[in-house]
Coordinates of C-alpha atoms in Angstrom, one line a residue:
X209 CA 19.0 44.8 -29.3
X210 CA 22.6 45.3 -28.4
X211 CA 22.6 48.9 -26.0
X212 CA 25.9 50.8 -26.4
X213 CA 26.8 52.1 -23.2
X214 CA 29.0 55.5 -23.3
X215 CA 31.5 55.7 -20.6
X216 CA 32.7 59.0 -18.9
X217 CA 36.6 60.1 -19.3
X218 CA 38.0 59.1 -15.9
X219 CA 40.3 61.5 -14.5
X220 CA 43.9 60.2 -15.3
X221 CA 43.5 58.1 -17.9
X222 CA 45.7 60.6 -19.9
X223 CA 49.5 59.8 -18.9
X224 CA 50.5 62.9 -18.4
X225 CA 47.4 64.1 -15.7
X226 CA 48.0 62.3 -12.9
X227 CA 51.6 63.1 -12.8
X228 CA 51.2 66.8 -13.6
X229 CA 50.7 68.1 -10.1
X230 CA 53.6 65.3 -8.4
X231 CA 55.8 66.9 -10.8
X232 CA 54.8 70.3 -9.9
X233 CA 55.3 69.5 -6.3
X234 CA 58.7 68.2 -6.9
X235 CA 60.0 71.0 -8.3
X236 CA 59.1 73.0 -6.0
X237 CA 60.6 71.5 -3.0
X238 CA 63.8 71.5 -5.5
X239 CA 64.1 74.6 -5.9
X240 CA 62.5 76.4 -2.8
X241 CA 65.5 76.1 -1.1
X242 CA 67.6 77.7 -4.0
X243 CA 65.0 80.8 -3.8
X244 CA 65.1 81.4 -0.1
X245 CA 68.7 81.9 -0.5
X246 CA 68.5 83.7 -3.7
X247 CA 68.7 86.9 -1.5
X248 CA 71.7 85.8 0.9
X249 CA 73.5 85.2 -2.5
X250 CA 73.2 88.0 -4.2
X251 CA 73.8 90.2 -0.5
X252 CA 77.0 88.0 -0.3
X253 CA 78.0 89.2 -3.8
X254 CA 77.1 92.9 -3.4
X255 CA 79.1 93.1 -0.1
X256 CA 82.3 91.0 -0.7
X257 CA 82.8 89.5 -4.0
X258 CA 82.5 92.9 -6.4
X259 CA 84.4 95.1 -3.6
X260 CA 87.0 92.2 -3.9
X261 CA 87.1 92.2 -8.2
X262 CA 86.9 95.9 -7.7
X263 CA 89.8 96.3 -5.7
X264 CA 91.5 93.5 -7.9
X265 CA 91.3 96.3 -11.1
X266 CA 92.5 99.0 -9.1
X267 CA 95.4 97.7 -7.9
X268 CA 96.8 98.1 -11.5
X269 CA 96.1 101.1 -11.6
X270 CA 97.9 104.4 -10.7
X271 CA 94.6 105.8 -8.6
X272 CA 95.7 108.7 -6.5
X273 CA 94.0 112.1 -5.2
X274 CA 93.9 113.0 -8.5
X275 CA 91.9 110.3 -9.8
X276 CA 89.6 109.4 -6.8
X277 CA 86.3 111.4 -8.5
X278 CA 86.7 109.3 -11.1
X279 CA 89.1 105.8 -10.7
X280 CA 88.4 105.0 -14.7
X281 CA 90.7 107.3 -16.0
X282 CA 93.6 106.5 -13.6
X283 CA 95.9 105.4 -16.0
X284 CA 97.2 101.3 -16.3
X285 CA 100.3 100.0 -14.1
X286 CA 100.4 96.1 -14.5
X287 CA 103.0 95.7 -11.8
X288 CA 104.2 98.2 -11.2
X289 CA 102.3 98.6 -7.5
X290 CA 103.2 95.1 -6.8
X291 CA 107.0 95.5 -7.5
X292 CA 106.4 98.8 -4.9
X293 CA 104.8 96.6 -2.0
X294 CA 107.3 93.7 -2.7
X295 CA 110.7 95.9 -3.3
X296 CA 111.9 95.7 1.2
X297 CA 114.8 97.4 -0.3
X298 CA 112.6 100.1 -0.7
X299 CA 110.9 102.5 2.4
X300 CA 107.5 101.5 1.0
X301 CA 108.4 97.5 1.3
X302 CA 110.6 97.7 4.4
X303 CA 107.3 99.1 6.1
X304 CA 105.0 96.2 4.5
X305 CA 107.7 93.8 5.7
X306 CA 107.7 94.9 9.2
X307 CA 104.5 95.0 9.6
X308 CA 103.9 91.6 8.7
X309 CA 106.6 90.3 10.9
X310 CA 104.4 92.3 13.6
X311 CA 101.1 90.6 12.3
X312 CA 102.9 87.0 12.5
X313 CA 104.3 87.1 15.5
X314 CA 101.4 89.0 17.3
X315 CA 98.6 86.3 15.4
X316 CA 101.5 83.7 16.1
X317 CA 100.9 84.1 20.3
X318 CA 97.4 85.7 20.4
X319 CA 96.2 82.5 18.9
X320 CA 98.9 80.0 21.2
X321 CA 97.3 81.5 24.1
X322 CA 93.5 81.8 23.1
X323 CA 93.5 78.5 22.5
X324 CA 95.5 77.6 25.9
X325 CA 93.7 79.9 27.8
X326 CA 90.3 78.8 26.5
X327 CA 90.7 74.8 26.6
X328 CA 91.6 75.2 30.3
X329 CA 88.7 76.8 31.1
X330 CA 86.9 74.6 29.1
X331 CA 88.5 71.5 30.9
X332 CA 87.5 73.5 34.6
X333 CA 84.1 74.0 33.7
X334 CA 83.6 70.5 32.7
X335 CA 83.1 69.4 37.1
X336 CA 80.3 70.3 38.5
X337 CA 80.5 72.9 41.1
X338 CA 78.1 75.3 42.3
X339 CA 78.3 78.3 40.7
X340 CA 79.3 76.9 37.3
X341 CA 76.3 78.4 35.2
X342 CA 77.2 82.2 36.5
X343 CA 81.2 81.2 36.2
X344 CA 80.1 80.5 32.5
X345 CA 78.0 83.5 31.9
X346 CA 81.4 85.8 32.9
X347 CA 83.7 83.7 30.8
X348 CA 81.6 84.6 28.0
X349 CA 81.3 88.7 28.5
X350 CA 84.0 89.4 26.9
X351 CA 83.1 87.6 23.8
X352 CA 79.3 89.3 23.6
X353 CA 80.6 92.6 24.5
X354 CA 80.3 95.0 21.3
X355 CA 84.2 95.8 20.2
X356 CA 84.4 99.3 20.2
X357 CA 82.9 99.2 23.5
X358 CA 85.3 97.1 25.1
X359 CA 88.3 98.5 23.2
X360 CA 87.7 101.6 24.1
X361 CA 87.4 100.5 27.7
X362 CA 90.6 99.4 27.8
X363 CA 92.2 102.3 26.1
X364 CA 90.9 104.2 29.7
X365 CA 92.6 101.2 31.3
X366 CA 95.6 101.5 29.4
X367 CA 96.0 105.5 30.2
X368 CA 99.4 106.6 31.9
X369 CA 98.3 108.8 34.6
X370 CA 95.3 107.8 36.1
X371 CA 94.8 104.1 33.6
X372 CA 93.4 101.2 36.2
X373 CA 96.7 99.4 34.8
X374 CA 99.7 101.2 36.4
X375 CA 97.3 101.6 38.9
X376 CA 97.9 98.3 40.0
X377 CA 101.3 97.3 38.6
X378 CA 103.0 100.3 40.0
X379 CA 100.6 102.0 43.1
X380 CA 99.4 98.7 44.7
X381 CA 102.0 95.9 43.8
X382 CA 105.1 97.8 43.1
X383 CA 106.0 95.7 40.2
X384 CA 107.5 98.8 38.1
X385 CA 109.8 101.8 38.9
X386 CA 107.9 104.3 37.2
X387 CA 104.4 104.3 35.1
X388 CA 104.3 102.6 31.7
X389 CA 103.2 104.2 28.3
X390 CA 100.8 101.2 27.6
X391 CA 100.1 103.0 23.9
X392 CA 103.6 104.4 22.5
X393 CA 106.3 102.7 22.2
X394 CA 107.3 98.6 22.1
X395 CA 104.4 98.3 25.4
X396 CA 101.8 99.3 22.8
X397 CA 102.4 95.6 21.8
X398 CA 101.7 94.1 24.8
X399 CA 98.6 95.8 25.1
X400 CA 97.5 94.9 22.0
X401 CA 98.0 91.7 22.6
X402 CA 96.8 91.8 25.5
X403 CA 93.2 92.9 24.2
X404 CA 92.9 90.7 21.5
X405 CA 93.6 87.7 23.9
X406 CA 91.2 88.6 26.3
X407 CA 88.5 89.4 23.7
X408 CA 89.0 86.4 22.0
X409 CA 89.5 83.2 24.3
X410 CA 86.3 83.1 25.3
X411 CA 85.2 82.0 21.6
X412 CA 88.0 79.2 22.0
X413 CA 86.4 78.5 25.3
X414 CA 83.1 78.3 24.0
X415 CA 84.0 75.8 20.8
X416 CA 85.7 73.3 23.2
X417 CA 83.0 73.3 25.6
X418 CA 80.8 72.2 22.9
X419 CA 83.1 69.4 21.6
X420 CA 83.6 68.4 25.3
X421 CA 79.9 67.1 25.3
X422 CA 80.9 64.9 22.9
X423 CA 83.5 62.5 24.7
X424 CA 81.3 59.6 26.5
X425 CA 82.5 59.8 30.7
X426 CA 82.9 56.3 30.3
X427 CA 86.2 56.8 28.6
X428 CA 87.7 58.7 31.5
X429 CA 86.2 56.4 33.7
X430 CA 87.6 53.8 32.3
X431 CA 91.1 55.7 32.6
X432 CA 90.8 56.4 35.9
X433 CA 90.4 52.7 37.2
X434 CA 93.4 52.4 35.1
X435 CA 95.5 54.7 37.3
X436 CA 94.9 57.6 34.5
X437 CA 96.0 60.9 36.4
X438 CA 94.2 63.8 35.3
X439 CA 97.7 65.0 32.7
X440 CA 97.3 61.5 31.3
X441 CA 93.3 61.8 30.6
X442 CA 93.6 65.3 28.7
X443 CA 96.6 63.9 26.7
X444 CA 95.6 60.7 25.6
X445 CA 91.8 61.1 25.7
X446 CA 90.8 64.7 25.6
X447 CA 93.1 66.1 22.7
X448 CA 92.9 63.4 20.5
X449 CA 89.0 63.7 20.9
X450 CA 89.3 67.2 20.3
X451 CA 91.1 67.6 17.5
X452 CA 88.7 67.8 14.6
X453 CA 87.2 70.7 16.8
X454 CA 90.7 72.2 17.2
X455 CA 91.4 72.4 13.6
X456 CA 88.7 74.4 12.6
X457 CA 89.1 76.6 15.8
X458 CA 92.6 77.6 15.3
X459 CA 92.0 78.3 11.3
X460 CA 89.2 80.5 12.4
X461 CA 91.3 82.7 15.3
X462 CA 93.8 83.0 12.9
X463 CA 92.2 84.7 10.1
X464 CA 90.1 86.9 12.3
X465 CA 93.4 87.6 14.5
X466 CA 95.5 88.4 11.5
X467 CA 92.8 90.2 10.0
X468 CA 91.6 92.1 12.9
X469 CA 91.2 96.0 12.2
X470 CA 89.0 97.2 14.7
X471 CA 91.0 96.2 17.8
X472 CA 94.3 98.5 17.1
X473 CA 92.2 101.2 15.3
X474 CA 89.9 101.9 18.4
X475 CA 93.3 101.2 20.5
X476 CA 95.9 103.7 18.7
X477 CA 93.4 105.4 16.3
X478 CA 94.8 106.0 12.6
X479 CA 98.1 106.1 13.4
X480 CA 99.6 102.7 15.0
X481 CA 103.2 102.6 16.7
X482 CA 105.6 101.0 15.2
X483 CA 105.0 97.4 17.6
X484 CA 102.0 97.4 17.2
X485 CA 101.6 97.8 13.0
X486 CA 99.5 95.7 12.0
X487 CA 99.3 94.6 8.8
X488 CA 95.4 95.6 8.6
X489 CA 95.8 99.3 9.3
X490 CA 99.0 99.5 7.9
X491 CA 97.5 98.9 4.6
X492 CA 94.5 101.1 6.0
X493 CA 97.3 104.1 6.6
X494 CA 99.1 103.9 2.6
X495 CA 95.3 103.7 1.1
X496 CA 93.5 106.2 3.1
X497 CA 96.3 108.6 4.8
X498 CA 98.4 109.0 1.8
X499 CA 95.8 108.8 -0.8
X500 CA 97.6 105.5 -2.8
X501 CA 94.9 103.7 -3.6
X502 CA 96.3 101.5 -6.0
X503 CA 99.2 100.5 -3.9
X504 CA 97.0 99.8 -1.3
X505 CA 94.7 97.4 -3.7
X506 CA 98.2 95.8 -4.1
X507 CA 99.3 95.3 -1.0
X508 CA 95.5 94.0 0.1
X509 CA 95.8 91.2 -2.9
X510 CA 98.7 90.2 -1.6
X511 CA 97.3 89.7 1.6
X512 CA 94.2 87.5 0.0
X513 CA 96.4 85.8 -1.5
X514 CA 98.6 85.0 1.4
X515 CA 95.6 84.2 3.4
X516 CA 94.5 81.7 0.8
X517 CA 98.1 79.9 0.4
X518 CA 97.9 79.4 4.2
X519 CA 94.6 78.1 4.5
X520 CA 94.9 75.8 1.6
X521 CA 98.7 74.4 3.2
X522 CA 96.4 73.9 6.7
X523 CA 93.6 72.4 5.4
X524 CA 96.1 69.8 3.1
X525 CA 98.2 69.5 6.0
X526 CA 95.4 68.7 8.6
X527 CA 93.4 66.2 6.4
X528 CA 96.4 63.9 5.5
X529 CA 96.9 63.8 9.6
X530 CA 92.8 62.9 9.6
X531 CA 93.3 60.4 6.9
X532 CA 96.5 58.7 9.0
X533 CA 94.5 58.7 12.0
X534 CA 92.0 56.9 11.0
X535 CA 94.3 54.4 8.6

């Protein structure tokens, strides 16, 4: 007699039964990072991209105070606002060109001084000595302070009658014949440059100091045995090793300084002196003081295009230089 044994179905005999949990876990692992990034992307879209698109649309309209309640009713002007902005024979274009020239000169000087002071301080802090930790903390104080608190302090220091700067330069050191007006006239450029460098060089110091940690001490020891002094070590070891760090640092400092609005606005108020008329404040004055939102938006778009071109050219040149150095 033949006995038939019935087998119970084993889980996993079906082809898709065992793979389903694995697939689910794999999908979760793939999609989870994007889900976590989704809130940040939405905020970025709302805070930056949407205003940029709206500003670009406003630059093609004749948007003045008469249409500010409902700017969609403002008539289209096509490229009229851009023509007014780049017409350097007219007062508006001439003022924008002057502001652009002041901003370029200010940015180049500020970035160069920030990089120079920050690099020198970082190289100096590589040596071990007593109190180095405290000195590092003091160097980072200007970078850690809120912008408004720091700049308002400088406003009091630059006061004509009772400011610390005039007290030191005129009363104590006798370097000037009379007290200077630092927030008016031509001296306003040097006042703005001083505050910008004081506020920006600790960032360069922090980045360069981090980059110096990746340079092996054996290179300096071998160079010292070969008779290389400090300047030769900096020239042939430190600066070449810091080239990737400096390329990013200079670009970030340039963009921050060129777009800086808080420092001149807090230092001078709504109307900056002609010598310190940075383009960020100039666009603000054109937009919110004269209520010409169309022209102000066109100036903002032109500024954005200029920064994109400069950034793209800088990255192209530095990438070619990096490939040539690698070869």
